[in-house]
mmCIF file with all atom_site columns, C-alpha atoms in Angstrom:
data_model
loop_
_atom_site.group_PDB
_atom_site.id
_atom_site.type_symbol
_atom_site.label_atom_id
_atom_site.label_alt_id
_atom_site.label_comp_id
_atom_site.label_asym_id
_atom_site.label_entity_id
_atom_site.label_seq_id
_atom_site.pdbx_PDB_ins_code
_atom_site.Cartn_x
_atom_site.Cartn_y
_atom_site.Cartn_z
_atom_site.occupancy
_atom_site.B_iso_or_equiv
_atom_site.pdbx_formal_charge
_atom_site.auth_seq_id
_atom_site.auth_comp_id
_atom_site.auth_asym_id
_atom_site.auth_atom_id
_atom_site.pdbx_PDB_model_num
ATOM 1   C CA . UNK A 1 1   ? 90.263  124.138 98.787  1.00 78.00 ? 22  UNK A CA 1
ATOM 2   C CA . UNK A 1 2   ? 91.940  121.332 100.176 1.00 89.00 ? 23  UNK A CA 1
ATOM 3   C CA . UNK A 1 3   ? 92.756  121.190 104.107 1.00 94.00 ? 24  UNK A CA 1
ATOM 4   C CA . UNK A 1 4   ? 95.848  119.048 105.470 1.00 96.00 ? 25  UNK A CA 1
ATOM 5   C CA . UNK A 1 5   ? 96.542  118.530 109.099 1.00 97.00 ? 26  UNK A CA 1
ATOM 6   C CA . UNK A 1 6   ? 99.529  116.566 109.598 1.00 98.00 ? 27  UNK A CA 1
ATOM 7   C CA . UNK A 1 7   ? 99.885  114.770 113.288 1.00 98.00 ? 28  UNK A CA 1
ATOM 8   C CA . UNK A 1 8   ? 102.338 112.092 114.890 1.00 98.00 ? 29  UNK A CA 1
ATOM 9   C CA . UNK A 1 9   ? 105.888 113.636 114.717 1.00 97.00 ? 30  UNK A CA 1
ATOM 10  C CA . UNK A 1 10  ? 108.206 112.737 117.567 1.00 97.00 ? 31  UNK A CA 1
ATOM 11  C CA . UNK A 1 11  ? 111.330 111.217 118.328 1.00 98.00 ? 32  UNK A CA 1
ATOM 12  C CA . UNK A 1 12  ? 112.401 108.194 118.378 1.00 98.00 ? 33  UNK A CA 1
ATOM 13  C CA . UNK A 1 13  ? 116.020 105.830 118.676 1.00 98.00 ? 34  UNK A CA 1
ATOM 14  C CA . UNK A 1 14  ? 117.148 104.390 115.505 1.00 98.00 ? 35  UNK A CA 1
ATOM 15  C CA . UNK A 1 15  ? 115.434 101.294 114.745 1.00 98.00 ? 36  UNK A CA 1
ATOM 16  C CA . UNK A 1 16  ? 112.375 102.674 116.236 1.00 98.00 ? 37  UNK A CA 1
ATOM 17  C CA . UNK A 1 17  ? 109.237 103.140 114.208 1.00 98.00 ? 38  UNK A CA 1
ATOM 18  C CA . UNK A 1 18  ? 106.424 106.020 113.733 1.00 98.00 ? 39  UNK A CA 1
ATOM 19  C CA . UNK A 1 19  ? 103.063 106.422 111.730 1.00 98.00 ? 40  UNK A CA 1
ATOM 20  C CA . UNK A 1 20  ? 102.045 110.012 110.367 1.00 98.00 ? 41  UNK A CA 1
ATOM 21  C CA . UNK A 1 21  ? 98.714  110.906 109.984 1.00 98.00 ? 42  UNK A CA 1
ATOM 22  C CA . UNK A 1 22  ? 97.408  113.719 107.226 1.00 98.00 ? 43  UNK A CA 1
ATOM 23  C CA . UNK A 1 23  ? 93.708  114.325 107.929 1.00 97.00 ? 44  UNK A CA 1
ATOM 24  C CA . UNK A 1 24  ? 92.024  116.183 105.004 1.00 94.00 ? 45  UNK A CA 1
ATOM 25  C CA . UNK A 1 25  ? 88.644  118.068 103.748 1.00 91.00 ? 46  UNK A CA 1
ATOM 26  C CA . UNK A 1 26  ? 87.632  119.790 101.274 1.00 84.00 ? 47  UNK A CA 1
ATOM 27  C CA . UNK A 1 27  ? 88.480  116.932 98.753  1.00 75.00 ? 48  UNK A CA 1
ATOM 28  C CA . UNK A 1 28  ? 86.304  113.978 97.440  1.00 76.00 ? 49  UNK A CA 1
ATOM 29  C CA . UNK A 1 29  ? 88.013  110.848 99.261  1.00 70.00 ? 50  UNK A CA 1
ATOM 30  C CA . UNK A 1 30  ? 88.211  108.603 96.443  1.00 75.00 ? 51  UNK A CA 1
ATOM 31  C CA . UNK A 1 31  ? 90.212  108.703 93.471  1.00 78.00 ? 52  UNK A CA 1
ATOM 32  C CA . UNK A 1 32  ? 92.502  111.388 95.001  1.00 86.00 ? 53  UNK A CA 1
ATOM 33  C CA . UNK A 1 33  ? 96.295  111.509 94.467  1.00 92.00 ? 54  UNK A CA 1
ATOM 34  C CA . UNK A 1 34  ? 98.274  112.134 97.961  1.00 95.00 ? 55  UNK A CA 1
ATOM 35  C CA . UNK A 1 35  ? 101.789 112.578 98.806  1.00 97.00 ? 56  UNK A CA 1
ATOM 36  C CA . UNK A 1 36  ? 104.260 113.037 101.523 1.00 98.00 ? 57  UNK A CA 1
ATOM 37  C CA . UNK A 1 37  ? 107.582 115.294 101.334 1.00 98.00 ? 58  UNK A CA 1
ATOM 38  C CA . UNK A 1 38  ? 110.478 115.774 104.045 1.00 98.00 ? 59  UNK A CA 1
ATOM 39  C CA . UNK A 1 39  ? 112.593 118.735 104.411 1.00 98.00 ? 60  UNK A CA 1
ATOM 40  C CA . UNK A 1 40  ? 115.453 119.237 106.369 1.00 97.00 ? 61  UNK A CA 1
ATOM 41  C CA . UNK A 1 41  ? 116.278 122.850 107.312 1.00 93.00 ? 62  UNK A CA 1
ATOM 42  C CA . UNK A 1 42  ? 116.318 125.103 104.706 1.00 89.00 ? 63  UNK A CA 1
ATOM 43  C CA . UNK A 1 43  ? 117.187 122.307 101.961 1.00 95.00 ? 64  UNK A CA 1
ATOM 44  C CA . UNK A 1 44  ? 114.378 121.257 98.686  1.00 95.00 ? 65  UNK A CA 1
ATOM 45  C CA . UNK A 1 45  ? 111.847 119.356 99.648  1.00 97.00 ? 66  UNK A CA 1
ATOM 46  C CA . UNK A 1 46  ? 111.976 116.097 99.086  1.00 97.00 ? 67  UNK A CA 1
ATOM 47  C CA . UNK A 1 47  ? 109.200 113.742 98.018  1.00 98.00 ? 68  UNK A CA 1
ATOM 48  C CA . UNK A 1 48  ? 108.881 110.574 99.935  1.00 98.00 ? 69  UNK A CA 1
ATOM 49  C CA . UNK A 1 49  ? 105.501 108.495 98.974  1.00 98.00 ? 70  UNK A CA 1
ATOM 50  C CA . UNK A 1 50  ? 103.282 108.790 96.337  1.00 97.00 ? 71  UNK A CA 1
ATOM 51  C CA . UNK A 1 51  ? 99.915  107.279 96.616  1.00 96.00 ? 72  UNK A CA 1
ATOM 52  C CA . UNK A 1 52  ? 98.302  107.883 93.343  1.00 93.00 ? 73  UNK A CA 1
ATOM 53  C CA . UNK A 1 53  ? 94.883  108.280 92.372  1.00 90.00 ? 74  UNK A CA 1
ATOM 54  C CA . UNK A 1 54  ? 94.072  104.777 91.246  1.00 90.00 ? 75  UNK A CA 1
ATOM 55  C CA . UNK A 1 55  ? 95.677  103.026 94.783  1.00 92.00 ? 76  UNK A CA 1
ATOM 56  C CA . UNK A 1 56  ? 99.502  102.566 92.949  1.00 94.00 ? 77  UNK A CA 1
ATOM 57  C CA . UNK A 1 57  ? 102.337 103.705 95.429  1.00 97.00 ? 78  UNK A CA 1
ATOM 58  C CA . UNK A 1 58  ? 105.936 104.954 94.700  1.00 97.00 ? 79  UNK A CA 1
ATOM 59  C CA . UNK A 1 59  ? 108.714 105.686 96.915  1.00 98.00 ? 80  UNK A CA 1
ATOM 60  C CA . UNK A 1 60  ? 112.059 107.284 97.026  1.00 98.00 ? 81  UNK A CA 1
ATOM 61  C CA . UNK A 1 61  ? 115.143 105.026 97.117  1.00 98.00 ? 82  UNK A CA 1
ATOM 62  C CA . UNK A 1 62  ? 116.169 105.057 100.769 1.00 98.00 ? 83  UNK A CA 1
ATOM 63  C CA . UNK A 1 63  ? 112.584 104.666 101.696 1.00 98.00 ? 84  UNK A CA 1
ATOM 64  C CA . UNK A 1 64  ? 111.748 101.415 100.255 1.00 98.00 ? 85  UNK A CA 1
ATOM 65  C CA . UNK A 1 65  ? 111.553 98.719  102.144 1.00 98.00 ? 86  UNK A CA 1
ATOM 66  C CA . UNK A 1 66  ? 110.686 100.931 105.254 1.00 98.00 ? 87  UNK A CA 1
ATOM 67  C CA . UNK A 1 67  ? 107.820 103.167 104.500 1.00 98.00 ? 88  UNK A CA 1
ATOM 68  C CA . UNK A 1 68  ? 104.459 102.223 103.502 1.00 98.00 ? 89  UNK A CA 1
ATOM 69  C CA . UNK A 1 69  ? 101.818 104.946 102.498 1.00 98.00 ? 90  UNK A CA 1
ATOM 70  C CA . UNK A 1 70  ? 98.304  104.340 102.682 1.00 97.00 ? 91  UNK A CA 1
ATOM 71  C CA . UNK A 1 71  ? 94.947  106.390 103.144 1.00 95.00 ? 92  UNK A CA 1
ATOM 72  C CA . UNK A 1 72  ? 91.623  105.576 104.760 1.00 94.00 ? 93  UNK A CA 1
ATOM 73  C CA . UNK A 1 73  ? 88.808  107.010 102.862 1.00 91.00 ? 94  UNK A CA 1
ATOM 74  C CA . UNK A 1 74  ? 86.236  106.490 105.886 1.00 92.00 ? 95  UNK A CA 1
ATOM 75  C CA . UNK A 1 75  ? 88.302  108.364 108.269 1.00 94.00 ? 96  UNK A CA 1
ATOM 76  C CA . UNK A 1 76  ? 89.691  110.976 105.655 1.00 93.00 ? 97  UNK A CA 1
ATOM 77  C CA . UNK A 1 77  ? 93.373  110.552 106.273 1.00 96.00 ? 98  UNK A CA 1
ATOM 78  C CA . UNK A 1 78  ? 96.459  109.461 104.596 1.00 97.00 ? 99  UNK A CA 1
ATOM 79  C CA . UNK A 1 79  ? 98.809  107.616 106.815 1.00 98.00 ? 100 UNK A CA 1
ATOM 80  C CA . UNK A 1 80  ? 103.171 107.023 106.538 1.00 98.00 ? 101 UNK A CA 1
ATOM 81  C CA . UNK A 1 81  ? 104.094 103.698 108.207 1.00 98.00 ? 102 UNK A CA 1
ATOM 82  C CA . UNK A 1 82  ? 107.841 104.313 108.768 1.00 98.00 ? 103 UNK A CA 1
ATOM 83  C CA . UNK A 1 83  ? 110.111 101.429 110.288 1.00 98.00 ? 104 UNK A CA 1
ATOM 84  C CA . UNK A 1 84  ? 113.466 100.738 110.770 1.00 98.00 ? 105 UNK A CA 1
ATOM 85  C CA . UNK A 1 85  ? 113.657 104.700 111.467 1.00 98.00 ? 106 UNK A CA 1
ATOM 86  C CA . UNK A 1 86  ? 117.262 106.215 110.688 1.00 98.00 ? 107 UNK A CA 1
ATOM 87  C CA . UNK A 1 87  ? 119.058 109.299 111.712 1.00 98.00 ? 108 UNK A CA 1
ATOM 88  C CA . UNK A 1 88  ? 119.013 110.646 108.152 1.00 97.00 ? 109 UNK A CA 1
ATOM 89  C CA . UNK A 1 89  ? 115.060 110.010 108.634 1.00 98.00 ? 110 UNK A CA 1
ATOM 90  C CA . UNK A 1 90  ? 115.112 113.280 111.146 1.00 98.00 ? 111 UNK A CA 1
ATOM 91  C CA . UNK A 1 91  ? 113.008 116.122 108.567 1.00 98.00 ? 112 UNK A CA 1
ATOM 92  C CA . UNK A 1 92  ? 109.839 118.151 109.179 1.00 98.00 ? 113 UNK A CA 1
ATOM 93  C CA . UNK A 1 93  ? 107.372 116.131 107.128 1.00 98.00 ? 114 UNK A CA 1
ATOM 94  C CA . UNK A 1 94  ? 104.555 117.272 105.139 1.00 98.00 ? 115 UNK A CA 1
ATOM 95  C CA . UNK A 1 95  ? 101.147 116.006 103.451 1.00 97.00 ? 116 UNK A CA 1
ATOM 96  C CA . UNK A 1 96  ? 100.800 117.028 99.963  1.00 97.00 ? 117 UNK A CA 1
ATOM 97  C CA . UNK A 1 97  ? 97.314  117.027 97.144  1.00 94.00 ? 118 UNK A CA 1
ATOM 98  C CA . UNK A 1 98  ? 95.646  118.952 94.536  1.00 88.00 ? 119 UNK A CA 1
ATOM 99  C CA . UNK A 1 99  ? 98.097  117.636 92.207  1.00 87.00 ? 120 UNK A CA 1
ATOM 100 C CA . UNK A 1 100 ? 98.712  119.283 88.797  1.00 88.00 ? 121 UNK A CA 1
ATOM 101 C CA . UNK A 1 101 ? 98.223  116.668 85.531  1.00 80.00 ? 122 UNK A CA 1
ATOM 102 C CA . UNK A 1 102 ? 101.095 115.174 84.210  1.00 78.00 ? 123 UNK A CA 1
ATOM 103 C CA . UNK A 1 103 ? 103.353 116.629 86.470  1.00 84.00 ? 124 UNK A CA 1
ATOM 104 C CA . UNK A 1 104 ? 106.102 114.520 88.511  1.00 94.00 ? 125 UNK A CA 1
ATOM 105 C CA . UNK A 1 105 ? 105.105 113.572 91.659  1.00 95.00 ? 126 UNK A CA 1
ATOM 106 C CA . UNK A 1 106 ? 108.023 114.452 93.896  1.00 94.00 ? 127 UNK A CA 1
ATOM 107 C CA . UNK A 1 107 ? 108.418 117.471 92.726  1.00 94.00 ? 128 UNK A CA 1
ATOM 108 C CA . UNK A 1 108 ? 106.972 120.021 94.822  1.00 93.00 ? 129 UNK A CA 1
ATOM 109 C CA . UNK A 1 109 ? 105.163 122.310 92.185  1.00 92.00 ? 130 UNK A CA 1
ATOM 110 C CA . UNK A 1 110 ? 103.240 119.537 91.049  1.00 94.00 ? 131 UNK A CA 1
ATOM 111 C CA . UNK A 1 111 ? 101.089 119.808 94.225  1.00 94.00 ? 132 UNK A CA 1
ATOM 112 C CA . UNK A 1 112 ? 98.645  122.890 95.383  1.00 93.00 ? 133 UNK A CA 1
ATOM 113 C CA . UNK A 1 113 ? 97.865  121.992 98.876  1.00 94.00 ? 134 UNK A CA 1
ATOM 114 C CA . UNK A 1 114 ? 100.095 121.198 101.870 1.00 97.00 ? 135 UNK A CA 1
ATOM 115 C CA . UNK A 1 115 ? 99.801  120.991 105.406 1.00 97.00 ? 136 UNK A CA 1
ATOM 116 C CA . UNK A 1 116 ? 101.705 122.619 108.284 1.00 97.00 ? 137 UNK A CA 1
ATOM 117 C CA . UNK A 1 117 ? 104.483 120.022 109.134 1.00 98.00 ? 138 UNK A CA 1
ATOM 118 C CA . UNK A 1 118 ? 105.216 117.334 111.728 1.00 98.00 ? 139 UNK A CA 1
ATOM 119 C CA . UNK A 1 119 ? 108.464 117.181 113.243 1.00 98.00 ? 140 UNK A CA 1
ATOM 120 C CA . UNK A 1 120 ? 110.485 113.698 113.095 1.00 98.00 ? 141 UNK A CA 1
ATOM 121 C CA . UNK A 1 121 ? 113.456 113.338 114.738 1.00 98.00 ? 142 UNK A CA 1
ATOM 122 C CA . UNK A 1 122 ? 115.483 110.240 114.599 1.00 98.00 ? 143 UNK A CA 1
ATOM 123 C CA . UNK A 1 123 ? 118.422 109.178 117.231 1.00 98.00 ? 144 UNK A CA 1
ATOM 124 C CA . UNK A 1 124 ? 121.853 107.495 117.126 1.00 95.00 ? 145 UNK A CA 1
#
């Protein structure tokens, strides 16, 4: 069983910038396939940055450019670099593994294991 704690929500001005951390155990390090979502109220989930198995990264449209995913296998955590932060940014975000084979990665079924949620909240 996989265990994601998700830290470094806040707010921030427009512009601003934020990292998000997803500390996790229970998984082998290496060679696992990590994701982060957003959701916004009661809306889907939405899947933000993929950071696949072998190192290769994807990202949603109105993330690229801004966000850079990356994990650090010492420390156990998978990191969001987010810059250039934008109202439309403001979601509860959420650390995502265990994914399913073959399945698409930002959609939420694909993944077993999430964490609890870090608030981001962006200003005008």
């Amino acid at each position: 069983q996989v265990q994601l704690v998700e830290s470094g929500g806040g707010s921030v001005q427009a512009g601003g910038s934020l990292r998000l951390s997803c500390a996790f155990s229970g998984a082998n390090s290496y060679g696992i396939s990590m994701a982060w979502f957003r959701q916004v109220g009661g809306k889907d989930r939405e899947g933000v940055a993929l950071l696949g198995s072998a190192g290769g990264t994807d990202y949603t449209d109105s993330v690229k450019g801004r966000f850079t995913i990356s994990k650090d296998n010492s420390r156990r955590s998978l990191y969001l670099d987010m810059r250039r932060l934008q109202p439309n940014d403001t979601a509860k975000y959420y650390c995502a593994a265990n994914r399913l084979a073959y399945g698409t990665w930002y959609v939420t079924t694909t993944w077993l294991s999430w964490g609890q949620g870090t608030q981001v909240t962006v200003s005008s």
